[in-house]
Tab-separated table of C-alpha atoms and ligand atoms in Angstrom:
chain	number	residue	atom	x	y	z
A	23	UNK	CA	0.942	-61.798	-32.514
A	24	UNK	CA	0.395	-64.036	-35.385
A	25	UNK	CA	-1.810	-62.870	-38.140
A	26	UNK	CA	-2.067	-66.042	-40.369
A	27	UNK	CA	-4.861	-68.032	-38.127
A	28	UNK	CA	-4.824	-65.759	-34.532
A	29	UNK	CA	-3.277	-68.027	-32.949
A	30	UNK	CA	-2.471	-66.138	-28.953
A	31	UNK	CA	0.829	-66.739	-29.394
A	32	UNK	CA	3.867	-64.942	-31.506
A	33	UNK	CA	3.920	-65.719	-34.723
A	34	UNK	CA	7.660	-67.320	-33.827
A	35	UNK	CA	6.313	-69.931	-31.763
A	36	UNK	CA	2.585	-69.673	-32.919
A	37	UNK	CA	5.100	-71.172	-36.341
A	38	UNK	CA	5.789	-74.490	-34.653
A	39	UNK	CA	2.708	-76.029	-33.546
A	40	UNK	CA	1.626	-79.459	-34.965
A	41	UNK	CA	-0.919	-78.188	-38.533
A	42	UNK	CA	1.859	-75.054	-38.775
A	43	UNK	CA	4.736	-76.059	-40.168
A	44	UNK	CA	4.255	-72.945	-42.570
A	45	UNK	CA	7.258	-70.349	-41.732
A	46	UNK	CA	6.901	-67.408	-40.608
A	47	UNK	CA	8.940	-67.288	-38.030
A	48	UNK	CA	11.968	-64.671	-40.114
A	49	UNK	CA	15.078	-65.018	-38.957
A	50	UNK	CA	14.398	-68.245	-36.951
A	51	UNK	CA	16.510	-70.976	-37.613
A	52	UNK	CA	15.257	-74.593	-37.084
A	53	UNK	CA	16.937	-76.310	-34.608
A	54	UNK	CA	14.807	-73.340	-32.258
A	55	UNK	CA	12.235	-73.454	-34.333
A	56	UNK	CA	12.663	-76.864	-32.282
A	57	UNK	CA	13.444	-75.654	-29.177
A	58	UNK	CA	10.442	-72.946	-29.212
A	59	UNK	CA	7.962	-75.638	-30.055
A	60	UNK	CA	9.373	-78.127	-27.498
A	61	UNK	CA	9.111	-75.804	-24.400
A	62	UNK	CA	6.012	-74.400	-25.697
A	63	UNK	CA	4.562	-78.180	-25.483
A	64	UNK	CA	6.113	-79.441	-22.965
A	65	UNK	CA	5.251	-76.925	-21.279
A	66	UNK	CA	0.940	-77.667	-21.236
A	67	UNK	CA	1.632	-81.140	-20.972
A	68	UNK	CA	3.466	-79.952	-17.417
A	69	UNK	CA	-0.333	-78.217	-16.594
A	70	UNK	CA	-1.989	-81.096	-18.159
A	71	UNK	CA	-0.358	-83.787	-16.595
A	72	UNK	CA	-2.056	-81.580	-13.571
A	73	UNK	CA	-5.463	-80.881	-14.381
A	74	UNK	CA	-6.103	-84.337	-15.324
A	75	UNK	CA	-4.639	-85.659	-11.710
A	76	UNK	CA	-6.999	-83.508	-10.050
A	77	UNK	CA	-10.156	-84.292	-12.049
A	78	UNK	CA	-8.670	-88.000	-10.931
A	79	UNK	CA	-8.908	-87.914	-7.739
A	80	UNK	CA	-12.649	-86.106	-7.712
A	81	UNK	CA	-13.853	-89.771	-10.810
A	82	UNK	CA	-14.279	-86.005	-13.188
A	83	UNK	CA	-14.588	-87.332	-16.539
A	84	UNK	CA	-13.745	-84.517	-18.642
A	85	UNK	CA	-13.852	-84.441	-22.072
A	86	UNK	CA	-13.106	-82.174	-24.922
A	87	UNK	CA	-15.013	-81.390	-27.358
A	88	UNK	CA	-13.193	-80.236	-30.547
A	89	UNK	CA	-14.600	-79.546	-33.726
A	90	UNK	CA	-14.134	-76.252	-36.878
A	91	UNK	CA	-16.897	-73.627	-35.912
A	92	UNK	CA	-20.362	-74.489	-36.126
A	93	UNK	CA	-20.719	-77.889	-36.398
A	94	UNK	CA	-23.258	-77.834	-33.487
A	95	UNK	CA	-20.993	-78.509	-30.041
A	96	UNK	CA	-23.264	-76.571	-28.414
A	97	UNK	CA	-26.446	-78.205	-29.632
A	98	UNK	CA	-25.128	-81.598	-28.439
A	99	UNK	CA	-23.455	-80.507	-25.136
A	100	UNK	CA	-26.739	-78.218	-23.933
A	101	UNK	CA	-29.436	-81.105	-25.522
A	102	UNK	CA	-27.020	-84.161	-23.471
A	103	UNK	CA	-26.793	-81.702	-19.944
A	104	UNK	CA	-31.096	-81.357	-20.463
A	105	UNK	CA	-31.697	-85.208	-20.409
A	106	UNK	CA	-28.746	-86.073	-17.851
A	107	UNK	CA	-29.201	-83.362	-15.591
A	108	UNK	CA	-30.494	-85.057	-11.327
A	109	UNK	CA	-28.754	-87.778	-12.236
A	110	UNK	CA	-25.422	-86.665	-11.788
A	111	UNK	CA	-22.825	-83.572	-11.505
A	112	UNK	CA	-22.420	-82.310	-14.843
A	113	UNK	CA	-20.172	-78.290	-15.509
A	114	UNK	CA	-19.456	-76.589	-18.473
A	115	UNK	CA	-16.134	-75.228	-19.902
A	116	UNK	CA	-16.673	-72.837	-22.694
A	117	UNK	CA	-13.514	-71.786	-25.297
A	118	UNK	CA	-14.582	-68.561	-27.920
A	119	UNK	CA	-12.920	-66.146	-29.013
A	120	UNK	CA	-15.256	-63.118	-28.387
A	121	UNK	CA	-18.192	-63.385	-26.800
A	122	UNK	CA	-20.009	-65.024	-23.957
A	123	UNK	CA	-23.147	-66.689	-25.968
A	124	UNK	CA	-22.271	-70.337	-25.664
A	125	UNK	CA	-21.673	-70.072	-21.750
A	126	UNK	CA	-24.966	-68.281	-21.611
A	127	UNK	CA	-27.166	-70.889	-23.448
A	128	UNK	CA	-25.701	-73.309	-21.514
A	129	UNK	CA	-26.458	-71.900	-17.867
A	130	UNK	CA	-29.930	-71.451	-19.173
A	131	UNK	CA	-29.891	-75.618	-18.368
A	132	UNK	CA	-29.260	-74.385	-14.806
A	133	UNK	CA	-25.826	-76.536	-16.021
A	134	UNK	CA	-22.710	-73.999	-14.239
A	135	UNK	CA	-20.103	-73.087	-17.170
A	136	UNK	CA	-17.456	-70.763	-17.171
A	137	UNK	CA	-16.590	-69.110	-20.595
A	138	UNK	CA	-12.664	-68.458	-20.786
A	139	UNK	CA	-12.108	-65.717	-24.204
A	140	UNK	CA	-9.569	-66.657	-25.987
A	141	UNK	CA	-8.830	-62.979	-27.434
A	142	UNK	CA	-6.466	-64.385	-31.189
A	143	UNK	CA	-6.010	-67.380	-29.629
A	144	UNK	CA	-7.517	-70.004	-31.387
A	145	UNK	CA	-7.069	-72.350	-28.926
A	146	UNK	CA	-7.640	-73.271	-25.465
A	147	UNK	CA	-4.712	-74.536	-22.778
A	148	UNK	CA	-4.616	-76.150	-20.110
A	149	UNK	CA	-3.124	-73.713	-17.728
A	150	UNK	CA	-6.192	-71.614	-18.612
A	151	UNK	CA	-8.447	-74.825	-17.419
A	152	UNK	CA	-6.574	-75.602	-14.660
A	153	UNK	CA	-7.366	-71.573	-13.063
A	154	UNK	CA	-11.273	-72.670	-14.780
A	155	UNK	CA	-10.899	-75.644	-12.502
A	156	UNK	CA	-10.173	-72.986	-9.585
A	157	UNK	CA	-13.376	-72.116	-10.053
A	158	UNK	CA	-15.810	-73.651	-11.550
A	159	UNK	CA	-18.331	-75.847	-8.944
A	160	UNK	CA	-18.840	-79.880	-10.163
A	161	UNK	CA	-19.436	-81.921	-7.388
A	162	UNK	CA	-17.081	-85.479	-7.768
A	163	UNK	CA	-17.699	-87.798	-9.869
A	164	UNK	CA	-19.351	-86.125	-11.555
A	165	UNK	CA	-18.806	-85.017	-15.974
A	166	UNK	CA	-16.950	-81.547	-17.010
A	167	UNK	CA	-18.175	-80.223	-20.806
A	168	UNK	CA	-14.245	-78.202	-22.779
A	169	UNK	CA	-16.426	-76.660	-25.884
A	170	UNK	CA	-12.722	-75.946	-27.506
A	171	UNK	CA	-12.851	-72.968	-29.889
A	172	UNK	CA	-14.281	-73.502	-32.887
A	173	UNK	CA	-11.015	-75.014	-34.797
A	174	UNK	CA	-9.141	-78.034	-36.627
A	175	UNK	CA	-6.337	-77.493	-36.173
A	176	UNK	CA	-4.560	-76.244	-33.116
A	177	UNK	CA	-6.946	-77.849	-30.731
A	178	UNK	CA	-5.639	-80.807	-31.360
A	179	UNK	CA	-1.775	-80.279	-30.347
A	180	UNK	CA	-2.819	-79.022	-26.851
A	181	UNK	CA	-3.863	-81.646	-24.424
A	182	UNK	CA	-5.873	-80.333	-21.664
A	183	UNK	CA	-5.881	-83.061	-19.039
A	184	UNK	CA	-9.419	-84.560	-21.066
A	185	UNK	CA	-10.157	-88.505	-20.775
A	186	UNK	CA	-11.306	-87.752	-24.884
A	187	UNK	CA	-11.491	-85.343	-26.820
A	188	UNK	CA	-14.330	-86.564	-29.561
A	189	UNK	CA	-14.827	-84.178	-32.522
A	190	UNK	CA	-17.958	-83.746	-34.275
A	191	UNK	CA	-18.386	-83.212	-37.178
A	192	UNK	CA	-20.744	-82.650	-38.965
A	193	UNK	CA	-22.360	-83.420	-42.712
A	194	UNK	CA	-22.399	-79.300	-44.707
A	195	UNK	CA	-18.633	-79.999	-44.104
A	196	UNK	CA	-17.590	-82.259	-46.605
A	197	UNK	CA	-16.736	-86.184	-46.626
A	198	UNK	CA	-13.638	-85.583	-46.812
A	199	UNK	CA	-12.122	-83.277	-43.240
A	200	UNK	CA	-10.825	-86.640	-41.586
A	201	UNK	CA	-8.360	-86.371	-44.674
A	202	UNK	CA	-7.672	-83.263	-44.899
A	203	UNK	CA	-7.407	-82.349	-40.617
A	204	UNK	CA	-5.434	-85.725	-39.872
A	205	UNK	CA	-4.894	-84.945	-36.342
A	206	UNK	CA	-7.461	-84.011	-35.027
A	207	UNK	CA	-9.238	-87.151	-36.301
A	208	UNK	CA	-7.111	-88.928	-35.056
A	209	UNK	CA	-6.577	-87.733	-31.738
A	210	UNK	CA	-10.157	-88.104	-31.436
A	211	UNK	CA	-11.432	-90.905	-29.363
A	212	UNK	CA	-14.787	-90.570	-31.017
A	213	UNK	CA	-16.627	-88.389	-33.493
A	214	UNK	CA	-19.879	-87.543	-33.638
A	215	UNK	CA	-21.756	-86.417	-37.828
A	216	UNK	CA	-24.316	-84.702	-36.215
A	217	UNK	CA	-26.712	-82.958	-38.010
A	218	UNK	CA	-27.771	-86.032	-40.231
A	219	UNK	CA	-30.637	-85.316	-40.504
A	220	UNK	CA	-30.253	-82.498	-43.188
A	221	UNK	CA	-28.347	-85.349	-44.668
A	222	UNK	CA	-31.614	-86.649	-47.625
A	223	UNK	CA	-30.186	-82.389	-48.656
A	224	UNK	CA	-26.526	-82.650	-49.326
A	225	UNK	CA	-23.972	-84.806	-50.925
A	226	UNK	CA	-22.604	-86.161	-47.988
A	227	UNK	CA	-20.774	-89.957	-48.480
A	228	UNK	CA	-21.266	-91.486	-45.102
A	229	UNK	CA	-19.205	-94.753	-45.625
A	230	UNK	CA	-16.835	-92.841	-46.959
A	231	UNK	CA	-16.202	-90.584	-44.554
A	232	UNK	CA	-16.199	-93.094	-42.602
A	233	UNK	CA	-13.444	-94.848	-44.055
A	234	UNK	CA	-11.970	-91.441	-44.042
A	235	UNK	CA	-11.828	-91.260	-40.750
A	236	UNK	CA	-10.760	-95.092	-40.279
A	237	UNK	CA	-7.903	-94.479	-42.440
A	238	UNK	CA	-6.272	-91.855	-40.131
A	239	UNK	CA	-7.191	-93.411	-36.774
A	240	UNK	CA	-8.497	-96.953	-36.896
A	241	UNK	CA	-9.258	-97.579	-33.330
A	242	UNK	CA	-12.270	-93.817	-33.881
A	243	UNK	CA	-15.548	-95.301	-32.402
A	244	UNK	CA	-18.250	-93.493	-35.433
A	245	UNK	CA	-22.065	-92.232	-33.792
A	246	UNK	CA	-24.150	-90.675	-36.088
A	247	UNK	CA	-26.312	-87.740	-34.218
A	248	UNK	CA	-28.213	-84.773	-35.187
A	249	UNK	CA	-28.407	-82.817	-32.212
A	250	UNK	CA	-32.187	-80.950	-32.945
A	251	UNK	CA	-33.870	-84.155	-34.327
A	252	UNK	CA	-32.053	-86.002	-31.668
A	253	UNK	CA	-31.800	-88.751	-33.073
A	254	UNK	CA	-28.652	-91.366	-31.800
A	255	UNK	CA	-28.519	-88.682	-28.910
A	256	UNK	CA	-29.836	-92.119	-26.277
A	257	UNK	CA	-25.816	-93.807	-28.636
A	258	UNK	CA	-24.033	-90.526	-26.792
A	259	UNK	CA	-25.620	-91.032	-23.865
A	260	UNK	CA	-24.633	-94.481	-23.148
A	261	UNK	CA	-20.536	-93.415	-24.465
A	262	UNK	CA	-20.622	-91.397	-21.964
A	263	UNK	CA	-22.465	-93.419	-19.384
A	264	UNK	CA	-19.434	-96.583	-20.460
A	265	UNK	CA	-16.614	-94.309	-19.986
A	266	UNK	CA	-17.276	-91.938	-17.151
A	267	UNK	CA	-15.083	-93.389	-13.826
A	268	UNK	CA	-16.557	-94.965	-11.251
A	269	UNK	CA	-17.079	-92.234	-8.336
A	270	UNK	CA	-13.456	-92.819	-6.037
A	271	UNK	CA	-14.820	-94.165	-2.282
B	308	GTP	N1	-29.854	-79.717	-38.919
B	308	GTP	C1	-29.128	-79.074	-37.299
B	308	GTP	N2	-28.630	-78.345	-37.461
B	308	GTP	C2	-27.510	-78.352	-35.845
B	308	GTP	C3	-28.048	-79.414	-35.406
B	308	GTP	N3	-27.324	-79.002	-34.617
B	308	GTP	C4	-26.688	-78.117	-34.179
B	308	GTP	N4	-27.719	-76.866	-35.720
B	308	GTP	C5	-27.404	-75.989	-35.745
B	308	GTP	O1	-26.067	-75.196	-36.398
B	308	GTP	C6	-25.788	-74.426	-36.142
B	308	GTP	C7	-25.153	-73.886	-35.040
B	308	GTP	O2	-24.613	-74.880	-33.458
B	308	GTP	P1	-24.211	-74.848	-32.852
B	308	GTP	O3	-24.090	-75.608	-31.774
B	308	GTP	O4	-24.610	-73.543	-32.389
B	308	GTP	O5	-22.184	-75.024	-32.786
B	308	GTP	P2	-21.180	-74.798	-32.517
B	308	GTP	O6	-20.461	-76.259	-32.919
B	308	GTP	O7	-21.668	-74.460	-30.700
B	308	GTP	O8	-20.409	-73.335	-32.982
B	308	GTP	P3	-19.393	-72.661	-32.433
B	308	GTP	O9	-19.529	-72.449	-30.305
B	308	GTP	O10	-19.786	-70.873	-33.017
B	308	GTP	O11	-17.965	-72.615	-32.740
B	308	GTP	C8	-27.407	-73.421	-34.940
B	308	GTP	O12	-27.914	-72.860	-36.055
B	308	GTP	C9	-27.403	-74.515	-34.768
B	308	GTP	O13	-29.438	-75.043	-34.820
B	308	GTP	C10	-28.605	-80.788	-36.164
B	308	GTP	O14	-28.313	-81.431	-35.506
B	308	GTP	N5	-29.275	-80.604	-37.315
B	309	ZN	ZN1	-2.734	-71.038	-34.173
B	310	ZN	ZN1	-20.814	-73.455	-29.969
């Protein structure tokens, strides 16, 4: 078990995942390390491709919500589910290291949620998601939200079979997160700048944050949201409907 970031893989494997290039795998040469990295991510990508096909056959839009801990993923989700409920089928996969708090918050909205506890692992992988798909009730044409473990590093490297990664950045975290964690902002198609209700109380340069995000990902879309006040949620719902595939015949 890796003790550097708590990743569930062993230390040899762990140091190889993108974003963990520091070596804490004594005795392994570079070629061996690259081989192990290719094996782990290759296996993950096979499961991700299976998930993607399973979702496509059912016309289900899957979104992978990624962020630092506490950026507001669950709050945004509960607000989204409450607003969309009754209009289309939805389900949630909740990734968390230890608790089922977030899944409980989701279920309180009436939408089915499945909790995956990763233990010391710091990200969801495609195999875990594939297993969850087998037991989660979600009708064709629906939206599957996957709330990843709060971590701006490891989840960037793992394709879960989702259509889009959505990165949530709260304004309390500082505007330089996109250039500090470029892999995550590069992998995402949409950045939600959350907690904008707090801007009057903070020194947070919105324009600079957006410039940093576009520096690492020129095509990233950006929305300003307050999950608690509801500002900007309409734009997020519009985005969801826009990217949703048609229901298969
Ligand atoms: N002011 C303000 N607070 C918010 C907003 N969104 C979330 N919060 C608060 O931020 C805290 C963390 O929100 P969560 O929704 O639990 O964040 P999370 O990303 O799901 O957290 P983890 O699952 O632990 O990574 C809670 O106290 C929320 O009420 C917002 O738009 N504005
Ligand atoms: Zn890790
Ligand atoms: Zn959460």
